[in-house]
Short mmCIF file of C-alpha atoms and ligand atoms in Angstrom, two decimals:
data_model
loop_
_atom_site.label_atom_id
_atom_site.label_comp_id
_atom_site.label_asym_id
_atom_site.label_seq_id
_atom_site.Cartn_x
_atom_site.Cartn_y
_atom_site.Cartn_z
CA UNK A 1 -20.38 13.48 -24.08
CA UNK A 2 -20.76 9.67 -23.40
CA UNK A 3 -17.94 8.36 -21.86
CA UNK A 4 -16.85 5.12 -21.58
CA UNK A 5 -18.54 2.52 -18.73
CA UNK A 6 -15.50 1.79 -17.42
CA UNK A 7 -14.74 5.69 -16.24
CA UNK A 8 -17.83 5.61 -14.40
CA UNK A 9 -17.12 2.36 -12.19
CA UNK A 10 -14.56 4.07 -10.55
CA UNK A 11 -14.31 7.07 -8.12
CA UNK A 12 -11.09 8.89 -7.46
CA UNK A 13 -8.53 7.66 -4.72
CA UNK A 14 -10.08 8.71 -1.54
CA UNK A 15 -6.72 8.37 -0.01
CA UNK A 16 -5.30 10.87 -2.01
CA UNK A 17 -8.73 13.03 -1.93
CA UNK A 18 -8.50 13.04 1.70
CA UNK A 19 -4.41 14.49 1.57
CA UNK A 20 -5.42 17.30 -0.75
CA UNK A 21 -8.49 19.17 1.17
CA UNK A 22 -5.89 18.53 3.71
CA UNK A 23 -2.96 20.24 2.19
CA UNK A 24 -5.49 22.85 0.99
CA UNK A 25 -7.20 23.55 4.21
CA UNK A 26 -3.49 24.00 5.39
CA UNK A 27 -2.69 26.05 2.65
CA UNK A 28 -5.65 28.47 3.48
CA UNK A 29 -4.02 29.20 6.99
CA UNK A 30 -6.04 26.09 8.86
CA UNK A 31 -4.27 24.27 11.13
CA UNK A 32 -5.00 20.52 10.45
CA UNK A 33 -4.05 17.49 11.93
CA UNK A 34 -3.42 15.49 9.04
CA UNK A 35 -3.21 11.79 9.28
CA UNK A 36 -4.34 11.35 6.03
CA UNK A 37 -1.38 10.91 4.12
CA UNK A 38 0.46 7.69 3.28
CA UNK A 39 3.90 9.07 2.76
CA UNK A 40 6.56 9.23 5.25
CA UNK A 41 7.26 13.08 6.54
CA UNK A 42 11.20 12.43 6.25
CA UNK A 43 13.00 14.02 3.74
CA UNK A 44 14.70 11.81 0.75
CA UNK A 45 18.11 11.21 1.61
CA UNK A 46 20.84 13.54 0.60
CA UNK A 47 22.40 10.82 -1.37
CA UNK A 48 19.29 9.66 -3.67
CA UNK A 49 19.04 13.44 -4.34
CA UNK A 50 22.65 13.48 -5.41
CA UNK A 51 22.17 11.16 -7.58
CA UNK A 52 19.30 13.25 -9.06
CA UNK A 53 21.27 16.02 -9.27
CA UNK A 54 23.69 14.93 -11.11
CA UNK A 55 22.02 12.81 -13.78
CA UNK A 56 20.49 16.54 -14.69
CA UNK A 57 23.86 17.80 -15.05
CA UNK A 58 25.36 14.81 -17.00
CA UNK A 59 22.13 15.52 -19.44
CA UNK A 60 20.43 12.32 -18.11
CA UNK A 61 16.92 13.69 -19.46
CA UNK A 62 16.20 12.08 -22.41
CA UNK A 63 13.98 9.19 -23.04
CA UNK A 64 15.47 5.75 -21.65
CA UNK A 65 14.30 1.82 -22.38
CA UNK A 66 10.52 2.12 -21.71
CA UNK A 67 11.24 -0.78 -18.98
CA UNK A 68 13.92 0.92 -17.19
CA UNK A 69 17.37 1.65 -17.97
CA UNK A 70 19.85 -1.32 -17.70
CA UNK A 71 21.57 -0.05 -13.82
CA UNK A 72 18.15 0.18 -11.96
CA UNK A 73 16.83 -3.59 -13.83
CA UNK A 74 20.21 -4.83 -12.28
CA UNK A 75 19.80 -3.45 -9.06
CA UNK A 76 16.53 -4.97 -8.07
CA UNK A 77 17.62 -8.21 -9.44
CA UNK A 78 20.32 -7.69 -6.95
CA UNK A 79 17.88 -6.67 -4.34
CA UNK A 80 15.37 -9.24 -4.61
CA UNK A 81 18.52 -12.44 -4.96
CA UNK A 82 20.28 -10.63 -1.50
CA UNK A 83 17.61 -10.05 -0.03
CA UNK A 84 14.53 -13.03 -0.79
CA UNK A 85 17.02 -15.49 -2.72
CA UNK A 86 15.49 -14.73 -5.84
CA UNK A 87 16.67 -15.10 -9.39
CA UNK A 88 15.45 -12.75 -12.11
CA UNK A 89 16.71 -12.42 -15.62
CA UNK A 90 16.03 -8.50 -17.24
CA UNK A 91 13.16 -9.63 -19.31
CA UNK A 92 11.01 -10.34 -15.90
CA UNK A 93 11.78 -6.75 -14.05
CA UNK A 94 9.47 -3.86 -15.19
CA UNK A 95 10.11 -0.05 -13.90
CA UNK A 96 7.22 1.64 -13.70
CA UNK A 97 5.97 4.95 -12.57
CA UNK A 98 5.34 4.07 -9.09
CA UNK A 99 4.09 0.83 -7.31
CA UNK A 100 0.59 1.69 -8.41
CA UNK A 101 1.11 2.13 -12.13
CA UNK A 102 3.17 -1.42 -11.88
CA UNK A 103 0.00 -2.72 -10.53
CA UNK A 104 -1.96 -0.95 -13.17
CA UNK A 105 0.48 -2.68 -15.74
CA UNK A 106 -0.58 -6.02 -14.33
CA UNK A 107 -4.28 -5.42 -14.10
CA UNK A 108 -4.32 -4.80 -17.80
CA UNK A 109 -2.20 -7.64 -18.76
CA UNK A 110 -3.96 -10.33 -16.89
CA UNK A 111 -7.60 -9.20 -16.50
CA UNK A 112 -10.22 -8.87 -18.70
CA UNK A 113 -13.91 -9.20 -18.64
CA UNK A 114 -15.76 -12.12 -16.46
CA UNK A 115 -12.34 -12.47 -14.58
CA UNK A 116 -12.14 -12.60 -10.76
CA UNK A 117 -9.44 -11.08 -8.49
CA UNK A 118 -9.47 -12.24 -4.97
CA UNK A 119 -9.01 -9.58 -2.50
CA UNK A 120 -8.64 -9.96 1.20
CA UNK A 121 -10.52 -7.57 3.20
CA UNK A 122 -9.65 -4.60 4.18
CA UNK A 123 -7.63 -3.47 1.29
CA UNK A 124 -5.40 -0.74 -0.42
CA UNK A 125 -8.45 1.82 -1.73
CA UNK A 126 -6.48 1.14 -5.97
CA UNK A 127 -6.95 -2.99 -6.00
CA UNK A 128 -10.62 -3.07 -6.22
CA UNK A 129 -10.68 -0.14 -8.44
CA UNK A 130 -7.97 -1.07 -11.06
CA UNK A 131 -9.87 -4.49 -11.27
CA UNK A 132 -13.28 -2.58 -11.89
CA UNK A 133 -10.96 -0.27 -14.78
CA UNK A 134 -10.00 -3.34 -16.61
CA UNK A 135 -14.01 -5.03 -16.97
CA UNK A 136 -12.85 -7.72 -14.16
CA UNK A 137 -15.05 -8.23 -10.81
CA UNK A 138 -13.25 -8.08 -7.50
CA UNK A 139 -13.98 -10.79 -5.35
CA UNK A 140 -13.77 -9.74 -1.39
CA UNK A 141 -12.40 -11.91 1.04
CA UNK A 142 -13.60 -11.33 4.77
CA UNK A 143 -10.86 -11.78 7.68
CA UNK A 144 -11.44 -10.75 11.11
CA UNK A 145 -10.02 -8.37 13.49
CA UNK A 146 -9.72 -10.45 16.24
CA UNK A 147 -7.71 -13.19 14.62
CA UNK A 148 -5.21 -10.15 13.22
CA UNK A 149 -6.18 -10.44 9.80
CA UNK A 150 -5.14 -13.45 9.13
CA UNK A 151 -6.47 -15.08 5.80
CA UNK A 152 -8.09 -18.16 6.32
CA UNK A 153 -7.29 -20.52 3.57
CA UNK A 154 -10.45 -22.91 3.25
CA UNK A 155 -12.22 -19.59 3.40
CA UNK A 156 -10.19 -18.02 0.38
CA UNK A 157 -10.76 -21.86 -1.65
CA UNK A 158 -13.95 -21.71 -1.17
CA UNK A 159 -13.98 -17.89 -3.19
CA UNK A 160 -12.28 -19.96 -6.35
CA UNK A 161 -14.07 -20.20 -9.40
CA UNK A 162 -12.95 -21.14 -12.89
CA UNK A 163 -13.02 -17.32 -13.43
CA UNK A 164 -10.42 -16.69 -10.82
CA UNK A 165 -7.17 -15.09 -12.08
CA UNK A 166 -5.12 -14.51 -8.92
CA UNK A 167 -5.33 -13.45 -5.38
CA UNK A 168 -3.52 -10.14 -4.03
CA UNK A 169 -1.53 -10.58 -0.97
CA UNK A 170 -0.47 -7.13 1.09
CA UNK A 171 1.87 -7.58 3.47
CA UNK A 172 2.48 -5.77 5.33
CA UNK A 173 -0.76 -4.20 4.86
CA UNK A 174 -2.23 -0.44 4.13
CA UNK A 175 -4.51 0.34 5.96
CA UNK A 176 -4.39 -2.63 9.00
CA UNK A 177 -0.69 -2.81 9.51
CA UNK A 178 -0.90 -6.53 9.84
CA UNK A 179 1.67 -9.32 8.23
CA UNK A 180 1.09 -12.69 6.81
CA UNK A 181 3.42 -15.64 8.93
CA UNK A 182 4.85 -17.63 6.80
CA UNK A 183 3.08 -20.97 7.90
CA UNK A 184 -0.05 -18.32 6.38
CA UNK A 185 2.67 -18.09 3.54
CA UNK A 186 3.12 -21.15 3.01
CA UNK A 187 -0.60 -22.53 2.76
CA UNK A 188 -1.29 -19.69 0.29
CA UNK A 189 1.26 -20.74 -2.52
CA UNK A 190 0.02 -24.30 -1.50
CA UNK A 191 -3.42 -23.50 -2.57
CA UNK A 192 -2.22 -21.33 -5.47
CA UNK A 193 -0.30 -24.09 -6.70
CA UNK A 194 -3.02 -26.61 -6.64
CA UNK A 195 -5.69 -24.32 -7.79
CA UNK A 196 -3.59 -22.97 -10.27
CA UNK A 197 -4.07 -18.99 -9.20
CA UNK A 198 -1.15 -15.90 -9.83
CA UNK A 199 -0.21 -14.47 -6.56
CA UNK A 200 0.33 -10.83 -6.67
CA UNK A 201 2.40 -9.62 -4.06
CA UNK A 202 2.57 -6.35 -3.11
CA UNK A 203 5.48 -5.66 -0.82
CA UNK A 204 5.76 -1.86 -0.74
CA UNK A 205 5.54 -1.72 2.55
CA UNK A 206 8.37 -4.40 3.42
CA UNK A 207 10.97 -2.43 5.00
CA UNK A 208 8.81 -0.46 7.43
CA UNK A 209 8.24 -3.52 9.97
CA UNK A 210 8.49 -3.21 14.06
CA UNK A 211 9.85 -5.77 16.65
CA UNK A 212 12.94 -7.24 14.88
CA UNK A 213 10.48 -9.12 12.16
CA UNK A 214 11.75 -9.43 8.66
CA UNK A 215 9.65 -9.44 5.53
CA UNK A 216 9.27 -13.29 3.61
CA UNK A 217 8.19 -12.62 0.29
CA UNK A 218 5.96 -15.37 -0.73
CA UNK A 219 7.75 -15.79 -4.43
CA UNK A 220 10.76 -17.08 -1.91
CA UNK A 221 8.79 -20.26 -0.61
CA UNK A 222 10.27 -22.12 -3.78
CA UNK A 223 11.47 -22.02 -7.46
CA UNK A 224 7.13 -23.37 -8.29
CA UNK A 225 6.05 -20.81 -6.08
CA UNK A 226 7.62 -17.73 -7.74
CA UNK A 227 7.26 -18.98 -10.93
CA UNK A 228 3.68 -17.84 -10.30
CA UNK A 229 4.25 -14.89 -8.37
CA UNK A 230 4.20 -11.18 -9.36
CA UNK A 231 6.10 -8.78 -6.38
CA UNK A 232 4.93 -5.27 -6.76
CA UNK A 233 7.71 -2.81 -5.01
CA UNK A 234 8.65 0.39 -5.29
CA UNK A 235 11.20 3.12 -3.45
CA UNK A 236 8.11 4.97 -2.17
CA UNK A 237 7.75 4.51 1.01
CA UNK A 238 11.22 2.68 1.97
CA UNK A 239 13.19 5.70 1.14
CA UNK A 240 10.92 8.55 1.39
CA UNK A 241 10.53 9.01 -2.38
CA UNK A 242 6.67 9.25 -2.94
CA UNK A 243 7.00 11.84 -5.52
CA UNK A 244 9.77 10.33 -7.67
CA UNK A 245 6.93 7.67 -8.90
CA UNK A 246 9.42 4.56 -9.56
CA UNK A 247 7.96 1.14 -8.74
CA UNK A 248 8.75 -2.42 -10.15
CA UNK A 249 7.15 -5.74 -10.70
CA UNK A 250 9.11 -8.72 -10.95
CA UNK A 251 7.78 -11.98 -12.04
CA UNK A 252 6.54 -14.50 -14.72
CA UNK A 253 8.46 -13.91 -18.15
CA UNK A 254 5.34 -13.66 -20.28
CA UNK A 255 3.20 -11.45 -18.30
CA UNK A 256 5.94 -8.89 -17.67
CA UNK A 257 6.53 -8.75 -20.94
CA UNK A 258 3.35 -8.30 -21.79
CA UNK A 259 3.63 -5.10 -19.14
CA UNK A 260 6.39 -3.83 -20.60
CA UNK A 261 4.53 -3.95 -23.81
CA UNK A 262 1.28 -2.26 -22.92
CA UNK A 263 3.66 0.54 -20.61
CA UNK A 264 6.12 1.07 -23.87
CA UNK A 265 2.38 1.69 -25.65
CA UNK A 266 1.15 3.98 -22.93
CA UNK A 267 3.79 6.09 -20.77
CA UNK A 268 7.08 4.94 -21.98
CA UNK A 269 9.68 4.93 -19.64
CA UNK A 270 9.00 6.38 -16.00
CA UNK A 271 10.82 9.40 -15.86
CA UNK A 272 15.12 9.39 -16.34
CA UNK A 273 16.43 11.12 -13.31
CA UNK A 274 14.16 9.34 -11.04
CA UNK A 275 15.11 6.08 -12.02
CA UNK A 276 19.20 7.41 -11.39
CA UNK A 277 18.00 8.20 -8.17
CA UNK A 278 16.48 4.78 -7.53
CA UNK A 279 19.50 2.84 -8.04
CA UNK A 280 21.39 4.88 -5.10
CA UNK A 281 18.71 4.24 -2.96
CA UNK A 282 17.95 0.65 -3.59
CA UNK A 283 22.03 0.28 -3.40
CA UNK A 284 22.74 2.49 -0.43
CA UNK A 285 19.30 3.24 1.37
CA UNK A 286 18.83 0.83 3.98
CA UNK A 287 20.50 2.95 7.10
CA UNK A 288 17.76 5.76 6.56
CA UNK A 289 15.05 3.01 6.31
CA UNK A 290 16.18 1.77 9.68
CA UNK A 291 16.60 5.40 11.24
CA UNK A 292 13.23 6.11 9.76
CA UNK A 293 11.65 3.25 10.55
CA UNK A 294 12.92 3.59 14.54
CA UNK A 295 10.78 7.02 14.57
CA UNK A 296 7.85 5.44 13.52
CA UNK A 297 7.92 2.56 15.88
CA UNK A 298 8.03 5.24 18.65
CA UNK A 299 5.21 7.05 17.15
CA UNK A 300 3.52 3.90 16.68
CA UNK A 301 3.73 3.21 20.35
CA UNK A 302 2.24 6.69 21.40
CA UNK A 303 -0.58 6.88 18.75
CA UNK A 304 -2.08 3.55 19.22
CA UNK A 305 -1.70 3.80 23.44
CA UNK A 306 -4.03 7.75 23.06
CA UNK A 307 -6.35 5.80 20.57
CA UNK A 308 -6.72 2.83 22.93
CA UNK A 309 -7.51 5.51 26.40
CA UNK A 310 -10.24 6.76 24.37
CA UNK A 311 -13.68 5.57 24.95
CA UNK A 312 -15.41 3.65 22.23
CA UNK A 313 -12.26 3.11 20.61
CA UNK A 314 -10.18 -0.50 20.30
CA UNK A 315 -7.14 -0.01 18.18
CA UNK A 316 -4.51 -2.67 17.66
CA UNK A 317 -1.15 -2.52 17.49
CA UNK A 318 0.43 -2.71 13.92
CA UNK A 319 3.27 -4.91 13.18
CA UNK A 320 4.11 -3.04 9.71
CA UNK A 321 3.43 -0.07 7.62
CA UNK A 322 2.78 3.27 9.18
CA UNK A 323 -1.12 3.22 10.19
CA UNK A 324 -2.51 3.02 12.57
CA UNK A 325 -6.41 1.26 11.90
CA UNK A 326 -9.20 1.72 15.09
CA UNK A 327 -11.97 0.33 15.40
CA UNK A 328 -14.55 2.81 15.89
CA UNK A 329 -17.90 1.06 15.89
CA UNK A 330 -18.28 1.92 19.64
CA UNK A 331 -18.58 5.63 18.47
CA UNK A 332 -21.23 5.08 15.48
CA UNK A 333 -24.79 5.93 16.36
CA UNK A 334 -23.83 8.57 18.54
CA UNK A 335 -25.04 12.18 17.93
CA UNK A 336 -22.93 15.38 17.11
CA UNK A 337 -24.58 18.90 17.44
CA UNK A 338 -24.42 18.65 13.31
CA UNK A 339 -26.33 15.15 13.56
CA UNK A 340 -26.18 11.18 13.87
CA UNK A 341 -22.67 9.67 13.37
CA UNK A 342 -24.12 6.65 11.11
CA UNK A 343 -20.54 5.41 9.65
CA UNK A 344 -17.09 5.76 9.58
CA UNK A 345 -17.65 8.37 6.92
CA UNK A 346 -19.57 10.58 8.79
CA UNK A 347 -17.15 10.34 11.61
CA UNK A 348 -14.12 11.74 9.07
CA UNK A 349 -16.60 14.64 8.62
CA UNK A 350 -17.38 15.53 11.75
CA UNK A 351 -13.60 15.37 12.69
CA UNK A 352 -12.76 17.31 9.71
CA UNK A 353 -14.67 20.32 10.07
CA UNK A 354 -15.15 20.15 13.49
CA UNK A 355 -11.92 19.31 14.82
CA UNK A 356 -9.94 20.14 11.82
CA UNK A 357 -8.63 16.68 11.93
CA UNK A 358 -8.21 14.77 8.60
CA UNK A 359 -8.36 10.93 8.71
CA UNK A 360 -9.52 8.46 5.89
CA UNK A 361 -12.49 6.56 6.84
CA UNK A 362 -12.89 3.01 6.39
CA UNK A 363 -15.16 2.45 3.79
CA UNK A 364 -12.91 2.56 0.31
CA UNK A 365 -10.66 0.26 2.59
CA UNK A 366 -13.89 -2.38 2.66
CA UNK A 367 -14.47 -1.18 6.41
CA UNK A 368 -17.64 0.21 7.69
CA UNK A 369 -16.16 0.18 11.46
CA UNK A 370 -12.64 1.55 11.24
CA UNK A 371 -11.40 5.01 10.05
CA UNK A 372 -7.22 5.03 9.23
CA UNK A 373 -4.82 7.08 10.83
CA UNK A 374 -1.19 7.69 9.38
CA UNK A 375 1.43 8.31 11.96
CA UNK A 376 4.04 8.87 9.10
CA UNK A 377 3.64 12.39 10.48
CA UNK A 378 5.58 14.23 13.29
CA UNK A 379 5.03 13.67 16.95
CA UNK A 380 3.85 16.78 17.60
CA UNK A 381 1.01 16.27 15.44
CA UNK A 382 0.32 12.95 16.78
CA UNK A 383 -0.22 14.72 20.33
CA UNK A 384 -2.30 17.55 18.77
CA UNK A 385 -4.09 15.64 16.87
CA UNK A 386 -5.10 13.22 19.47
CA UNK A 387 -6.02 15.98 21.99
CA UNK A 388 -8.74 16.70 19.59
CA UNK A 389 -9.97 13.60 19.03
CA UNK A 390 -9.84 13.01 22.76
CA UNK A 391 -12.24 16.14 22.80
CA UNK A 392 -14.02 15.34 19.69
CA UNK A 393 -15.41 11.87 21.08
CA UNK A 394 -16.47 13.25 24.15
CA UNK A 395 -18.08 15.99 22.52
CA UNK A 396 -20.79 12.99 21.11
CA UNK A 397 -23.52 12.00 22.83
N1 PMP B 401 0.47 -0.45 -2.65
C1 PMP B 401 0.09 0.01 -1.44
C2 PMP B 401 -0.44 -0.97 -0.46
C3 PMP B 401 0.22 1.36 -1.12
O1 PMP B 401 -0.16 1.81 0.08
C4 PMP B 401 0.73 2.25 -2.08
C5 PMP B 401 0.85 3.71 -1.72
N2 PMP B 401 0.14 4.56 -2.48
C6 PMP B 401 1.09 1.73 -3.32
C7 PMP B 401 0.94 0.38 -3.58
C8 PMP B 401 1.61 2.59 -4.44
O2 PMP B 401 2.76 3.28 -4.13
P1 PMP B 401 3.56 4.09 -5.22
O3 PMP B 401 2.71 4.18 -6.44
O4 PMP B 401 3.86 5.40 -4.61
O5 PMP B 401 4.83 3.28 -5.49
N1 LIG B 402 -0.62 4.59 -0.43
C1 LIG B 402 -0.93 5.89 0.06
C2 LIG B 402 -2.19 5.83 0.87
O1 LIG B 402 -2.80 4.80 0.96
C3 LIG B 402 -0.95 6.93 -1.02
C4 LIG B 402 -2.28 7.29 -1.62
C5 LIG B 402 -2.65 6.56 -2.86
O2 LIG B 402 -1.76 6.27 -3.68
O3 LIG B 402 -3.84 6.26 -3.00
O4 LIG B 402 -2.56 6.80 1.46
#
């Protein structure tokens, strides 16, 4: 059968790859270290599932508005006003089936063949993909380690072309952990403004910051600003609700609509008793966040200290999100009794089946010197896990 080109641009989400010969190594009696997955361990909270619980009583299981019913629209124009001092009317919110499909919603309403997206490098494993899906070329954007990340704007300008659609911003980020400042904020909406570029913004990750910081959504920096912004959210990873798949995009009226048009075409409405669900948490969830969030600053702490004390290994501390990203270039060339470790690839390997260790490496990320580690997993875990790969390293020659 000939398929279409664009099904064989793409591969399938190594990130999620990665979490199921995990789960199914696990599943055949292994025991794995898994730091593969980028979902909190916690539990939803008792409320959220409630809330669930109760919609399927009341007979909540029907199809609602393909955008989202009415309650959960209100609540994240509630959310984003408290919270970012932003004003959305209905007609700008899309739910979606999770933070990625909201994405996906956006990729096919803006992009379209000879387009550019700007990506800053590393990146979430779906942008470069979803850009490739819709017939657009992603355009990388190189920041460095040593200055955290940080995206340089004369560097970014100089990436513009009269084919560039928008720039993706990822704070803070999967898989470095690093935020945008918002002097960084600032010169970005600057340069979008006078170079007349869409910022997406993809804040999934905004509650789940360390040290006291608090997130600055770039749509916030003025009425101009958001008025060409799109912020990509979601209850994922905030309130422990991977599985529920609700996300949102808020933004310019005639691209969400647009969205809401091609989802209403597509999936309809992302599914009823989730979306109940979602308004509890979004209303009510921010104490588990914080207890949440307290865990995985101490885990933080611990993982990043072991990966540091291991030879070869530089590993910087994370201000946001739950990975942890080392750089493991001092390791690559080495040999294994199985062979040469070449790239960060071969290093997930050999720590896989060696070690029974699962980690993604850094290449779908745009990385050939990092591998990513998610400490959204118990402590215990963390210590076992980073025996072996105390053992593992030393085990190279
Ligand atoms: N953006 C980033 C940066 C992510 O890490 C994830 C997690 N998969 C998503 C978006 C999508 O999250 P979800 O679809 O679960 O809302
Ligand atoms: N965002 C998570 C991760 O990066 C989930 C996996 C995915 O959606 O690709 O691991």
């Amino acid at each position: 059968m000939k398929l279409a080109a664009r099904a064989g641009r793409i591969t399938p989400s190594p990130t999620l790859a990665m979490a199921a010969t995990a789960k199914a190594m696990a599943a055949r009696g292994i025991d794995v270290a898994d730091f593969s997955s980028g979902e909190p361990d916690f539990d939803t909270p008792e409320p959220v599932k409630a809330a669930a619980e109760a919609a399927i009583r009341a007979g909540f299981t029907k199809y609602t508005p393909s955008s989202g019913i009415d309650e959960l629209r209100q609540a994240i124009i509630d959310k984003l006003h408290a919270e970012q001092g932003l004003r959305y009317e209905k007609s700008q919110v899309l739910v979606s089936c999770g933070a990625k499909h909201s994405l996906y919603n956006l990729a096919e309403a803006l992009l379209e063949a000879g387009d550019e997206l700007i990506i800053p490098v590393p990146y979430w494993v779906s942008y470069a993909d979803q850009t490739l899906l819709n017939d657009a070329t992603p355009i990388f954007l190189p920041t460095r380690e040593e200055n955290g990340y940080a995206i340089d704007s004369h560097e970014l300008e100089r990436l513009i072309t009269p084919r560039t659609k928008a720039i993706i911003l990822n704070s803070p980020c999967n898989p470095t952990g690093a935020t945008y400042d918002r002097t960084t904020l600032e010169r970005l909406a600057e340069l979008a403004l006078r170079r007349d570029l869409l910022l997406i913004s993809d804040e999934i990750y905004e509650k789940v910051l360390y040290d006291g910081a608090r997130h600055t959504s770039i749509a916030s920096l003025g009425p101009e600003v958001a008025a060409r912004t799109v912020v990509i959210n979601g209850v994922s990873k905030a309130y422990a609700m991977t599985g529920w798949r609700i996300g949102y995009a808020a933004g310019p009226k005639d691209l969400l609509i647009a969205m809401a048009n091609i989802q209403s075409q597509s999936t309809s409405n992302p599914c009823s008793i989730s979306q109940k669900a979602a308004v509890v948490a979004l209303r009510d969830g921010d104490a588990f966040t914080k207890t949440m969030v307290a865990e995985f600053d101490r885990r933080r702490r611990v993982i990043v200290e072991r990966l540091n004390a291991m030879p070869g290994v530089r590993c910087r501390m994370p201000s946001g999100a739950f990975y942890a990203f080392p750089n493991v270039s001092g390791l690559l060339g080495r040999q294994s009794s199985s062979g040469t470790i070449a790239t960060p690839t071969d290093l997930a390997t050999y720590l896989l089946q060696g070690f029974q260790v699962a980690v993604v490496p850094g290449e779908p990320f745009g990385s050939t010197q990092h591998i990513r580690l998610s400490y959204a997993t118990s402590m215990e875990t963390i210590v076992r896990g980073m025996d072996r790969l105390d053992a593992a390293f030393k085990q190279l020659t």
